[in-house]
């Protein structure tokens, strides 16, 4: 199979070719590696390559799962894998080894994914752009090299948009699946809290904010992947409501009534939204009307958004201290000036001053946000918002400099509609339904009730059919 044909298919289409014997896992992997060595290198989106080892696995691959042997990327997020070290985008954590596989790593394997490398991230996955000093430069956006690829799953979104893989692992603790998907013009779903297990080494991330999932070019690939990786693991601290049947099968089911969809055209604390982002939401709302759904004008609930932003930074600071001190203990040395990027070094110092009461107060603020956001669903099925308050930011604008608290305040005015949904634990997805004349995506977010990925995915599939994005090609030198 030639690379041009490979990148023209989504994951399920390639899996069908594998199942029919028209192509082998080794042939698909060779296409992916070729693109990783060219486009991936150009974009600085790939790390921890295990090409020869993966080729050997592909030659002896036993077809399994829905994806049958599809090339895949694990995010460099610290997801435990015996095959792949991780840096979490940090010089301090470089080449961290694992003696076990995470439950999710095992589920990816059972689903038929064949990882051959990791995708790049910002340091400790704590930025909405992927410009880690550890990686020697920024990860570039294949749609526009001057703009951020997003973060923290920036390498994953760039690789999917560039055709290197049709689907890749992502994780989201404040928009880290949805931001890069929005920036790179692909599909990104953050699952309900507890839908995808985080064991066996931990039960939660960042006070319950973090969730693992995938980034893909097609909605159906995400639905199929979610079918494969969802499900409670004994001992998990959280449990999502059991799903009713297959997400993939649900995509083909017509709605038995028009959905009631609320549209937010204003932001928490009256944060400014660029007209181009508002126009994208209007376009999405118009598509929903054309599909027969009811659009309802609404506004975000009244919340202490500034207090939530401070709580988010507090929880990150606490996690910086725990991770850093654990690593330093293993290394047997003290923290050096160049171990962490400036904002995270400041976060480490902040974390050292935190009281137990402040930590508990931050968690309580998350829970208050969850109650407020679930109440916003009274009388509606889904909510539409801008994905970002403006176009994907230019490279250099969101690097980890200054104090952590100031940095998080800055991000809160850019990804305003995203981190709050991590606090609520609700499912949400970003869709690239609008584009500028120079091929920059302007995405819209769909938020669902807790546990209702099925509705988010079904409406996403309808909108994908109405305004398809997969055929938008990126030209490489």
GROMACS .gro file of C-alpha atoms in nm:
model
  477
    1UNK     CA    1   0.000   0.000   0.000
    2UNK     CA    2   0.126   0.347  -0.089
    3UNK     CA    3   0.124   0.621   0.170
    4UNK     CA    4  -0.126   0.823  -0.033
    5UNK     CA    5  -0.378   0.540  -0.015
    6UNK     CA    6  -0.299   0.475   0.352
    7UNK     CA    7  -0.374   0.830   0.461
    8UNK     CA    8  -0.697   0.844   0.259
    9UNK     CA    9  -0.863   0.589   0.490
   10UNK     CA   10  -0.978   0.622   0.848
   11UNK     CA   11  -0.891   0.359   1.106
   12UNK     CA   12  -1.197   0.140   1.058
   13UNK     CA   13  -1.152   0.138   0.681
   14UNK     CA   14  -0.792   0.024   0.723
   15UNK     CA   15  -0.904  -0.237   0.976
   16UNK     CA   16  -1.149  -0.372   0.720
   17UNK     CA   17  -0.869  -0.406   0.465
   18UNK     CA   18  -0.667  -0.592   0.728
   19UNK     CA   19  -0.958  -0.819   0.805
   20UNK     CA   20  -1.009  -0.899   0.437
   21UNK     CA   21  -0.641  -0.979   0.387
   22UNK     CA   22  -0.594  -0.699   0.133
   23UNK     CA   23  -0.312  -0.549   0.339
   24UNK     CA   24  -0.097  -0.666   0.630
   25UNK     CA   25  -0.012  -0.494   0.961
   26UNK     CA   26   0.349  -0.478   0.843
   27UNK     CA   27   0.250  -0.290   0.528
   28UNK     CA   28   0.040  -0.039   0.718
   29UNK     CA   29   0.313   0.009   0.975
   30UNK     CA   30   0.566   0.080   0.702
   31UNK     CA   31   0.340   0.354   0.567
   32UNK     CA   32   0.306   0.504   0.914
   33UNK     CA   33   0.681   0.491   0.980
   34UNK     CA   34   0.759   0.651   0.645
   35UNK     CA   35   0.524   0.939   0.726
   36UNK     CA   36   0.658   0.962   1.082
   37UNK     CA   37   1.014   0.991   0.953
   38UNK     CA   38   0.919   1.265   0.707
   39UNK     CA   39   0.614   1.458   0.820
   40UNK     CA   40   0.650   1.367   1.185
   41UNK     CA   41   1.011   1.488   1.185
   42UNK     CA   42   0.912   1.809   1.008
   43UNK     CA   43   0.642   1.875   1.266
   44UNK     CA   44   0.847   1.754   1.566
   45UNK     CA   45   0.547   1.544   1.668
   46UNK     CA   46   0.708   1.205   1.739
   47UNK     CA   47   0.934   1.078   2.016
   48UNK     CA   48   1.051   0.746   2.159
   49UNK     CA   49   1.044   0.575   1.822
   50UNK     CA   50   1.055   0.196   1.837
   51UNK     CA   51   1.046   0.130   1.464
   52UNK     CA   52   1.245  -0.192   1.428
   53UNK     CA   53   1.089  -0.348   1.736
   54UNK     CA   54   0.743  -0.257   1.605
   55UNK     CA   55   0.824  -0.398   1.261
   56UNK     CA   56   0.906  -0.731   1.426
   57UNK     CA   57   0.578  -0.723   1.616
   58UNK     CA   58   0.387  -0.641   1.297
   59UNK     CA   59   0.539  -0.937   1.110
   60UNK     CA   60   0.411  -1.177   1.378
   61UNK     CA   61   0.091  -0.988   1.459
   62UNK     CA   62  -0.214  -1.191   1.552
   63UNK     CA   63  -0.520  -0.994   1.436
   64UNK     CA   64  -0.741  -0.891   1.725
   65UNK     CA   65  -0.990  -0.633   1.830
   66UNK     CA   66  -1.183  -0.398   1.609
   67UNK     CA   67  -0.866  -0.233   1.471
   68UNK     CA   68  -0.687  -0.559   1.379
   69UNK     CA   69  -0.327  -0.423   1.380
   70UNK     CA   70  -0.356  -0.052   1.309
   71UNK     CA   71  -0.047   0.169   1.359
   72UNK     CA   72  -0.089   0.384   1.668
   73UNK     CA   73   0.084   0.642   1.886
   74UNK     CA   74   0.086   0.652   2.265
   75UNK     CA   75   0.101   1.002   2.411
   76UNK     CA   76   0.421   1.089   2.600
   77UNK     CA   77   0.204   1.155   2.903
   78UNK     CA   78   0.344   0.894   3.137
   79UNK     CA   79   0.087   0.631   3.036
   80UNK     CA   80   0.271   0.323   3.159
   81UNK     CA   81   0.408   0.095   2.888
   82UNK     CA   82   0.683  -0.161   2.921
   83UNK     CA   83   0.776  -0.096   2.558
   84UNK     CA   84   0.799   0.283   2.568
   85UNK     CA   85   0.980   0.510   2.814
   86UNK     CA   86   0.831   0.852   2.876
   87UNK     CA   87   0.956   1.204   2.945
   88UNK     CA   88   0.620   1.375   3.006
   89UNK     CA   89   0.781   1.653   2.800
   90UNK     CA   90   1.036   1.723   3.074
   91UNK     CA   91   1.414   1.709   3.095
   92UNK     CA   92   1.382   1.599   3.457
   93UNK     CA   93   1.158   1.303   3.371
   94UNK     CA   94   1.342   1.204   3.054
   95UNK     CA   95   1.353   0.830   2.980
   96UNK     CA   96   1.132   0.721   3.269
   97UNK     CA   97   1.091   0.342   3.248
   98UNK     CA   98   0.789   0.129   3.345
   99UNK     CA   99   0.779  -0.228   3.472
  100UNK     CA  100   0.406  -0.270   3.403
  101UNK     CA  101   0.154  -0.171   3.140
  102UNK     CA  102  -0.130   0.059   3.233
  103UNK     CA  103  -0.478  -0.090   3.206
  104UNK     CA  104  -0.542   0.146   2.914
  105UNK     CA  105  -0.223   0.031   2.740
  106UNK     CA  106  -0.353  -0.326   2.767
  107UNK     CA  107  -0.692  -0.221   2.632
  108UNK     CA  108  -0.533  -0.044   2.336
  109UNK     CA  109  -0.348  -0.369   2.261
  110UNK     CA  110  -0.667  -0.576   2.289
  111UNK     CA  111  -0.841  -0.329   2.055
  112UNK     CA  112  -0.584  -0.412   1.787
  113UNK     CA  113  -0.369  -0.099   1.803
  114UNK     CA  114   0.002  -0.141   1.730
  115UNK     CA  115   0.197   0.145   1.891
  116UNK     CA  116   0.530   0.229   1.725
  117UNK     CA  117   0.623   0.558   1.901
  118UNK     CA  118   0.496   0.823   2.137
  119UNK     CA  119   0.360   1.167   2.049
  120UNK     CA  120   0.506   1.487   2.189
  121UNK     CA  121   0.365   1.689   2.480
  122UNK     CA  122   0.444   2.011   2.673
  123UNK     CA  123   0.621   1.976   3.007
  124UNK     CA  124   0.416   1.766   3.250
  125UNK     CA  125   0.125   1.805   3.003
  126UNK     CA  126   0.047   2.140   3.169
  127UNK     CA  127   0.022   2.376   2.870
  128UNK     CA  128  -0.229   2.428   2.585
  129UNK     CA  129   0.060   2.432   2.339
  130UNK     CA  130   0.333   2.177   2.269
  131UNK     CA  131   0.658   2.373   2.289
  132UNK     CA  132   0.858   2.175   2.544
  133UNK     CA  133   1.225   2.262   2.581
  134UNK     CA  134   1.290   1.890   2.623
  135UNK     CA  135   1.179   1.833   2.263
  136UNK     CA  136   1.427   2.082   2.117
  137UNK     CA  137   1.162   2.307   1.970
  138UNK     CA  138   0.789   2.339   1.917
  139UNK     CA  139   0.558   2.079   1.768
  140UNK     CA  140   0.422   2.246   1.455
  141UNK     CA  141   0.061   2.265   1.343
  142UNK     CA  142   0.025   2.092   1.004
  143UNK     CA  143  -0.252   2.336   0.910
  144UNK     CA  144  -0.044   2.647   0.974
  145UNK     CA  145   0.319   2.628   1.085
  146UNK     CA  146   0.301   2.966   1.262
  147UNK     CA  147   0.021   2.860   1.496
  148UNK     CA  148   0.024   2.627   1.794
  149UNK     CA  149  -0.067   2.263   1.748
  150UNK     CA  150  -0.234   2.286   2.089
  151UNK     CA  151  -0.161   2.086   2.397
  152UNK     CA  152  -0.110   1.884   2.578
  153UNK     CA  153  -0.190   1.618   2.314
  154UNK     CA  154  -0.031   1.840   2.049
  155UNK     CA  155   0.188   1.574   1.893
  156UNK     CA  156  -0.106   1.334   1.871
  157UNK     CA  157  -0.334   1.587   1.700
  158UNK     CA  158  -0.058   1.698   1.462
  159UNK     CA  159   0.017   1.335   1.369
  160UNK     CA  160  -0.350   1.259   1.303
  161UNK     CA  161  -0.401   1.575   1.099
  162UNK     CA  162  -0.083   1.500   0.901
  163UNK     CA  163  -0.202   1.149   0.813
  164UNK     CA  164   0.070   0.967   1.007
  165UNK     CA  165  -0.195   0.770   1.195
  166UNK     CA  166  -0.574   0.793   1.166
  167UNK     CA  167  -0.619   0.775   1.543
  168UNK     CA  168  -0.392   0.835   1.842
  169UNK     CA  169  -0.399   0.827   2.221
  170UNK     CA  170  -0.475   1.155   2.396
  171UNK     CA  171  -0.551   1.270   2.749
  172UNK     CA  172  -0.738   1.572   2.880
  173UNK     CA  173  -0.696   1.744   3.218
  174UNK     CA  174  -0.799   2.094   3.115
  175UNK     CA  175  -0.874   2.067   2.744
  176UNK     CA  176  -0.570   1.862   2.642
  177UNK     CA  177  -0.759   1.649   2.388
  178UNK     CA  178  -1.002   1.917   2.275
  179UNK     CA  179  -0.756   2.207   2.239
  180UNK     CA  180  -0.514   2.029   2.000
  181UNK     CA  181  -0.800   1.871   1.808
  182UNK     CA  182  -0.945   2.221   1.763
  183UNK     CA  183  -0.608   2.367   1.662
  184UNK     CA  184  -0.524   2.090   1.413
  185UNK     CA  185  -0.870   2.041   1.262
  186UNK     CA  186  -0.946   1.688   1.381
  187UNK     CA  187  -1.197   1.529   1.621
  188UNK     CA  188  -1.133   1.515   1.994
  189UNK     CA  189  -1.364   1.368   2.259
  190UNK     CA  190  -1.303   1.396   2.634
  191UNK     CA  191  -1.491   1.106   2.795
  192UNK     CA  192  -1.699   1.119   3.112
  193UNK     CA  193  -1.496   1.095   3.431
  194UNK     CA  194  -1.449   0.728   3.517
  195UNK     CA  195  -1.533   0.602   3.169
  196UNK     CA  196  -1.172   0.500   3.093
  197UNK     CA  197  -0.969   0.356   3.383
  198UNK     CA  198  -0.636   0.507   3.492
  199UNK     CA  199  -0.502   0.202   3.679
  200UNK     CA  200  -0.319   0.015   3.801
  201UNK     CA  201  -0.064   0.273   3.917
  202UNK     CA  202  -0.315   0.547   4.002
  203UNK     CA  203  -0.687   0.604   4.032
  204UNK     CA  204  -0.721   0.966   3.927
  205UNK     CA  205  -0.525   1.252   3.778
  206UNK     CA  206  -0.522   1.612   3.898
  207UNK     CA  207  -0.801   1.580   4.151
  208UNK     CA  208  -1.034   1.402   3.908
  209UNK     CA  209  -0.984   1.646   3.620
  210UNK     CA  210  -0.790   1.413   3.390
  211UNK     CA  211  -0.938   1.165   3.144
  212UNK     CA  212  -0.781   0.948   2.874
  213UNK     CA  213  -0.922   0.896   2.526
  214UNK     CA  214  -0.825   0.933   2.162
  215UNK     CA  215  -0.795   1.189   1.883
  216UNK     CA  216  -0.908   1.087   1.535
  217UNK     CA  217  -0.999   1.215   1.191
  218UNK     CA  218  -1.341   1.049   1.193
  219UNK     CA  219  -1.613   1.037   1.457
  220UNK     CA  220  -1.670   0.668   1.396
  221UNK     CA  221  -1.307   0.586   1.480
  222UNK     CA  222  -1.345   0.756   1.816
  223UNK     CA  223  -1.675   0.575   1.878
  224UNK     CA  224  -1.515   0.237   1.800
  225UNK     CA  225  -1.213   0.315   2.018
  226UNK     CA  226  -1.437   0.420   2.306
  227UNK     CA  227  -1.625   0.091   2.277
  228UNK     CA  228  -1.293  -0.088   2.313
  229UNK     CA  229  -1.134   0.106   2.600
  230UNK     CA  230  -1.437   0.197   2.814
  231UNK     CA  231  -1.538   0.010   3.125
  232UNK     CA  232  -1.497   0.013   3.499
  233UNK     CA  233  -1.187  -0.138   3.655
  234UNK     CA  234  -1.221  -0.282   4.004
  235UNK     CA  235  -1.088  -0.040   4.261
  236UNK     CA  236  -1.138   0.273   4.051
  237UNK     CA  237  -1.238   0.575   4.265
  238UNK     CA  238  -1.488   0.687   3.997
  239UNK     CA  239  -1.743   0.503   3.785
  240UNK     CA  240  -1.923   0.648   3.486
  241UNK     CA  241  -2.284   0.537   3.431
  242UNK     CA  242  -2.283   0.212   3.231
  243UNK     CA  243  -2.316   0.275   2.859
  244UNK     CA  244  -2.620   0.137   2.682
  245UNK     CA  245  -2.492  -0.066   2.389
  246UNK     CA  246  -2.223   0.022   2.137
  247UNK     CA  247  -2.121   0.380   2.065
  248UNK     CA  248  -2.033   0.281   1.710
  249UNK     CA  249  -2.371   0.118   1.649
  250UNK     CA  250  -2.545   0.422   1.797
  251UNK     CA  251  -2.403   0.647   1.524
  252UNK     CA  252  -2.639   0.491   1.271
  253UNK     CA  253  -2.948   0.532   1.489
  254UNK     CA  254  -3.174   0.826   1.403
  255UNK     CA  255  -3.290   1.043   1.691
  256UNK     CA  256  -3.647   0.967   1.794
  257UNK     CA  257  -3.711   1.339   1.843
  258UNK     CA  258  -3.533   1.666   1.772
  259UNK     CA  259  -3.263   1.741   2.025
  260UNK     CA  260  -3.287   2.054   2.237
  261UNK     CA  261  -2.945   2.218   2.204
  262UNK     CA  262  -2.844   2.522   2.408
  263UNK     CA  263  -2.596   2.767   2.253
  264UNK     CA  264  -2.361   2.976   2.468
  265UNK     CA  265  -2.255   3.298   2.298
  266UNK     CA  266  -2.102   3.450   2.611
  267UNK     CA  267  -1.832   3.327   2.845
  268UNK     CA  268  -1.772   3.302   3.218
  269UNK     CA  269  -1.686   3.642   3.370
  270UNK     CA  270  -1.770   3.808   3.035
  271UNK     CA  271  -1.435   3.699   2.890
  272UNK     CA  272  -1.406   3.832   2.536
  273UNK     CA  273  -1.483   3.594   2.249
  274UNK     CA  274  -1.343   3.677   1.908
  275UNK     CA  275  -1.611   3.730   1.639
  276UNK     CA  276  -1.461   3.446   1.432
  277UNK     CA  277  -1.521   3.200   1.717
  278UNK     CA  278  -1.877   3.326   1.762
  279UNK     CA  279  -1.937   3.291   1.388
  280UNK     CA  280  -1.822   2.928   1.408
  281UNK     CA  281  -2.076   2.859   1.683
  282UNK     CA  282  -2.349   3.023   1.475
  283UNK     CA  283  -2.250   2.804   1.182
  284UNK     CA  284  -2.269   2.492   1.399
  285UNK     CA  285  -2.607   2.601   1.537
  286UNK     CA  286  -2.732   2.653   1.182
  287UNK     CA  287  -2.621   2.304   1.086
  288UNK     CA  288  -2.808   2.167   1.387
  289UNK     CA  289  -3.123   2.352   1.280
  290UNK     CA  290  -3.087   2.214   0.928
  291UNK     CA  291  -3.070   1.867   1.084
  292UNK     CA  292  -3.404   1.930   1.252
  293UNK     CA  293  -3.286   2.005   1.604
  294UNK     CA  294  -3.412   2.287   1.825
  295UNK     CA  295  -3.166   2.563   1.912
  296UNK     CA  296  -3.211   2.745   2.243
  297UNK     CA  297  -3.032   3.066   2.331
  298UNK     CA  298  -2.863   3.031   2.669
  299UNK     CA  299  -2.573   3.154   2.876
  300UNK     CA  300  -2.322   2.985   3.105
  301UNK     CA  301  -2.435   2.945   3.466
  302UNK     CA  302  -2.318   3.196   3.723
  303UNK     CA  303  -2.006   3.052   3.882
  304UNK     CA  304  -1.696   3.175   4.062
  305UNK     CA  305  -1.481   3.127   3.755
  306UNK     CA  306  -1.181   3.316   3.892
  307UNK     CA  307  -1.195   3.096   4.202
  308UNK     CA  308  -1.207   2.787   3.984
  309UNK     CA  309  -0.903   2.902   3.784
  310UNK     CA  310  -0.712   2.951   4.107
  311UNK     CA  311  -0.818   2.607   4.228
  312UNK     CA  312  -0.701   2.452   3.902
  313UNK     CA  313  -0.358   2.611   3.943
  314UNK     CA  314  -0.344   2.497   4.306
  315UNK     CA  315  -0.409   2.134   4.213
  316UNK     CA  316  -0.148   2.151   3.937
  317UNK     CA  317   0.106   2.295   4.181
  318UNK     CA  318   0.043   2.014   4.428
  319UNK     CA  319   0.091   1.759   4.152
  320UNK     CA  320   0.412   1.926   4.036
  321UNK     CA  321   0.555   1.886   4.388
  322UNK     CA  322   0.454   1.522   4.421
  323UNK     CA  323   0.585   1.421   4.078
  324UNK     CA  324   0.906   1.622   4.109
  325UNK     CA  325   0.997   1.513   4.460
  326UNK     CA  326   0.925   1.150   4.374
  327UNK     CA  327   1.156   1.172   4.073
  328UNK     CA  328   1.427   1.355   4.263
  329UNK     CA  329   1.408   1.092   4.535
  330UNK     CA  330   1.463   0.820   4.278
  331UNK     CA  331   1.756   1.015   4.129
  332UNK     CA  332   1.901   1.087   4.472
  333UNK     CA  333   1.960   1.457   4.412
  334UNK     CA  334   1.812   1.803   4.465
  335UNK     CA  335   1.620   2.013   4.211
  336UNK     CA  336   1.838   2.200   3.962
  337UNK     CA  337   1.763   2.534   3.800
  338UNK     CA  338   1.714   2.379   3.455
  339UNK     CA  339   1.501   2.080   3.562
  340UNK     CA  340   1.167   2.255   3.508
  341UNK     CA  341   1.048   2.531   3.277
  342UNK     CA  342   0.989   2.867   3.451
  343UNK     CA  343   0.614   2.851   3.516
  344UNK     CA  344   0.639   2.497   3.646
  345UNK     CA  345   0.940   2.580   3.862
  346UNK     CA  346   0.726   2.857   4.011
  347UNK     CA  347   0.445   2.605   4.050
  348UNK     CA  348   0.681   2.377   4.241
  349UNK     CA  349   0.764   2.658   4.483
  350UNK     CA  350   0.395   2.745   4.516
  351UNK     CA  351   0.309   2.382   4.581
  352UNK     CA  352   0.558   2.369   4.868
  353UNK     CA  353   0.358   2.641   5.047
  354UNK     CA  354   0.013   2.486   5.008
  355UNK     CA  355  -0.194   2.388   5.309
  356UNK     CA  356  -0.420   2.086   5.331
  357UNK     CA  357  -0.715   2.323   5.372
  358UNK     CA  358  -0.635   2.499   5.045
  359UNK     CA  359  -0.613   2.166   4.861
  360UNK     CA  360  -0.950   2.054   4.997
  361UNK     CA  361  -1.103   2.392   4.913
  362UNK     CA  362  -0.981   2.352   4.554
  363UNK     CA  363  -1.144   2.011   4.523
  364UNK     CA  364  -1.467   2.156   4.664
  365UNK     CA  365  -1.453   2.430   4.398
  366UNK     CA  366  -1.427   2.162   4.129
  367UNK     CA  367  -1.734   1.991   4.268
  368UNK     CA  368  -1.925   2.319   4.280
  369UNK     CA  369  -1.844   2.375   3.914
  370UNK     CA  370  -1.975   2.026   3.839
  371UNK     CA  371  -2.306   2.096   4.010
  372UNK     CA  372  -2.346   2.426   3.826
  373UNK     CA  373  -2.268   2.277   3.486
  374UNK     CA  374  -2.500   1.980   3.530
  375UNK     CA  375  -2.780   2.221   3.628
  376UNK     CA  376  -2.722   2.402   3.297
  377UNK     CA  377  -2.875   2.097   3.129
  378UNK     CA  378  -3.221   2.155   3.273
  379UNK     CA  379  -3.451   2.122   2.973
  380UNK     CA  380  -3.176   2.065   2.715
  381UNK     CA  381  -2.992   1.764   2.575
  382UNK     CA  382  -2.659   1.916   2.467
  383UNK     CA  383  -2.475   2.248   2.482
  384UNK     CA  384  -2.278   2.418   2.201
  385UNK     CA  385  -1.992   2.656   2.284
  386UNK     CA  386  -1.684   2.791   2.108
  387UNK     CA  387  -1.390   2.556   2.145
  388UNK     CA  388  -1.145   2.844   2.194
  389UNK     CA  389  -1.219   3.212   2.243
  390UNK     CA  390  -0.999   3.299   1.943
  391UNK     CA  391  -0.802   3.133   1.664
  392UNK     CA  392  -0.527   2.887   1.761
  393UNK     CA  393  -0.259   3.100   1.924
  394UNK     CA  394   0.067   3.176   1.748
  395UNK     CA  395   0.378   2.987   1.851
  396UNK     CA  396   0.563   3.147   2.140
  397UNK     CA  397   0.257   3.310   2.295
  398UNK     CA  398   0.170   3.030   2.539
  399UNK     CA  399   0.508   2.903   2.654
  400UNK     CA  400   0.556   2.811   3.020
  401UNK     CA  401   0.696   3.140   3.146
  402UNK     CA  402   0.607   3.368   3.438
  403UNK     CA  403   0.433   3.248   3.751
  404UNK     CA  404   0.208   2.945   3.738
  405UNK     CA  405  -0.091   3.141   3.869
  406UNK     CA  406  -0.052   3.417   3.606
  407UNK     CA  407   0.000   3.155   3.337
  408UNK     CA  408  -0.319   2.971   3.429
  409UNK     CA  409  -0.512   3.300   3.432
  410UNK     CA  410  -0.385   3.369   3.082
  411UNK     CA  411  -0.493   3.023   2.963
  412UNK     CA  412  -0.834   3.068   3.126
  413UNK     CA  413  -0.910   3.348   2.881
  414UNK     CA  414  -0.818   3.130   2.582
  415UNK     CA  415  -0.957   2.785   2.666
  416UNK     CA  416  -1.241   2.933   2.870
  417UNK     CA  417  -1.502   2.670   2.790
  418UNK     CA  418  -1.283   2.364   2.836
  419UNK     CA  419  -1.126   2.311   3.181
  420UNK     CA  420  -1.461   2.369   3.352
  421UNK     CA  421  -1.583   2.052   3.181
  422UNK     CA  422  -1.295   1.860   3.336
  423UNK     CA  423  -1.420   1.976   3.675
  424UNK     CA  424  -1.775   1.866   3.597
  425UNK     CA  425  -1.657   1.533   3.453
  426UNK     CA  426  -1.900   1.563   3.163
  427UNK     CA  427  -1.821   1.437   2.812
  428UNK     CA  428  -1.734   1.700   2.553
  429UNK     CA  429  -1.594   1.707   2.201
  430UNK     CA  430  -1.448   1.967   1.967
  431UNK     CA  431  -1.535   1.957   1.597
  432UNK     CA  432  -1.362   2.156   1.317
  433UNK     CA  433  -1.680   2.266   1.139
  434UNK     CA  434  -1.553   2.609   1.030
  435UNK     CA  435  -1.227   2.714   0.866
  436UNK     CA  436  -1.063   3.042   0.772
  437UNK     CA  437  -0.968   3.121   0.414
  438UNK     CA  438  -0.608   3.027   0.492
  439UNK     CA  439  -0.703   2.680   0.625
  440UNK     CA  440  -0.702   2.747   1.000
  441UNK     CA  441  -0.975   2.547   1.180
  442UNK     CA  442  -1.227   2.729   1.399
  443UNK     CA  443  -1.380   2.458   1.615
  444UNK     CA  444  -1.699   2.427   1.816
  445UNK     CA  445  -1.749   2.227   2.136
  446UNK     CA  446  -2.040   1.995   2.216
  447UNK     CA  447  -2.097   1.925   2.586
  448UNK     CA  448  -2.311   1.635   2.707
  449UNK     CA  449  -2.469   1.538   3.035
  450UNK     CA  450  -2.258   1.322   3.265
  451UNK     CA  451  -2.239   0.976   3.110
  452UNK     CA  452  -2.393   1.071   2.774
  453UNK     CA  453  -2.106   1.026   2.530
  454UNK     CA  454  -2.361   0.855   2.306
  455UNK     CA  455  -2.547   1.182   2.239
  456UNK     CA  456  -2.225   1.376   2.187
  457UNK     CA  457  -2.100   1.116   1.939
  458UNK     CA  458  -2.431   1.085   1.753
  459UNK     CA  459  -2.467   1.459   1.699
  460UNK     CA  460  -2.096   1.478   1.610
  461UNK     CA  461  -2.150   1.219   1.338
  462UNK     CA  462  -2.445   1.413   1.198
  463UNK     CA  463  -2.242   1.733   1.189
  464UNK     CA  464  -1.944   1.555   1.036
  465UNK     CA  465  -2.169   1.438   0.752
  466UNK     CA  466  -2.311   1.788   0.709
  467UNK     CA  467  -1.972   1.967   0.713
  468UNK     CA  468  -1.699   1.703   0.655
  469UNK     CA  469  -1.341   1.785   0.745
  470UNK     CA  470  -1.144   1.467   0.673
  471UNK     CA  471  -1.081   1.552   0.308
  472UNK     CA  472  -0.894   1.872   0.395
  473UNK     CA  473  -0.540   1.790   0.298
  474UNK     CA  474  -0.221   1.936   0.431
  475UNK     CA  475   0.060   1.990   0.183
  476UNK     CA  476   0.411   1.893   0.289
  477UNK     CA  477   0.731   1.987   0.115
   0.00000   0.00000   0.00000
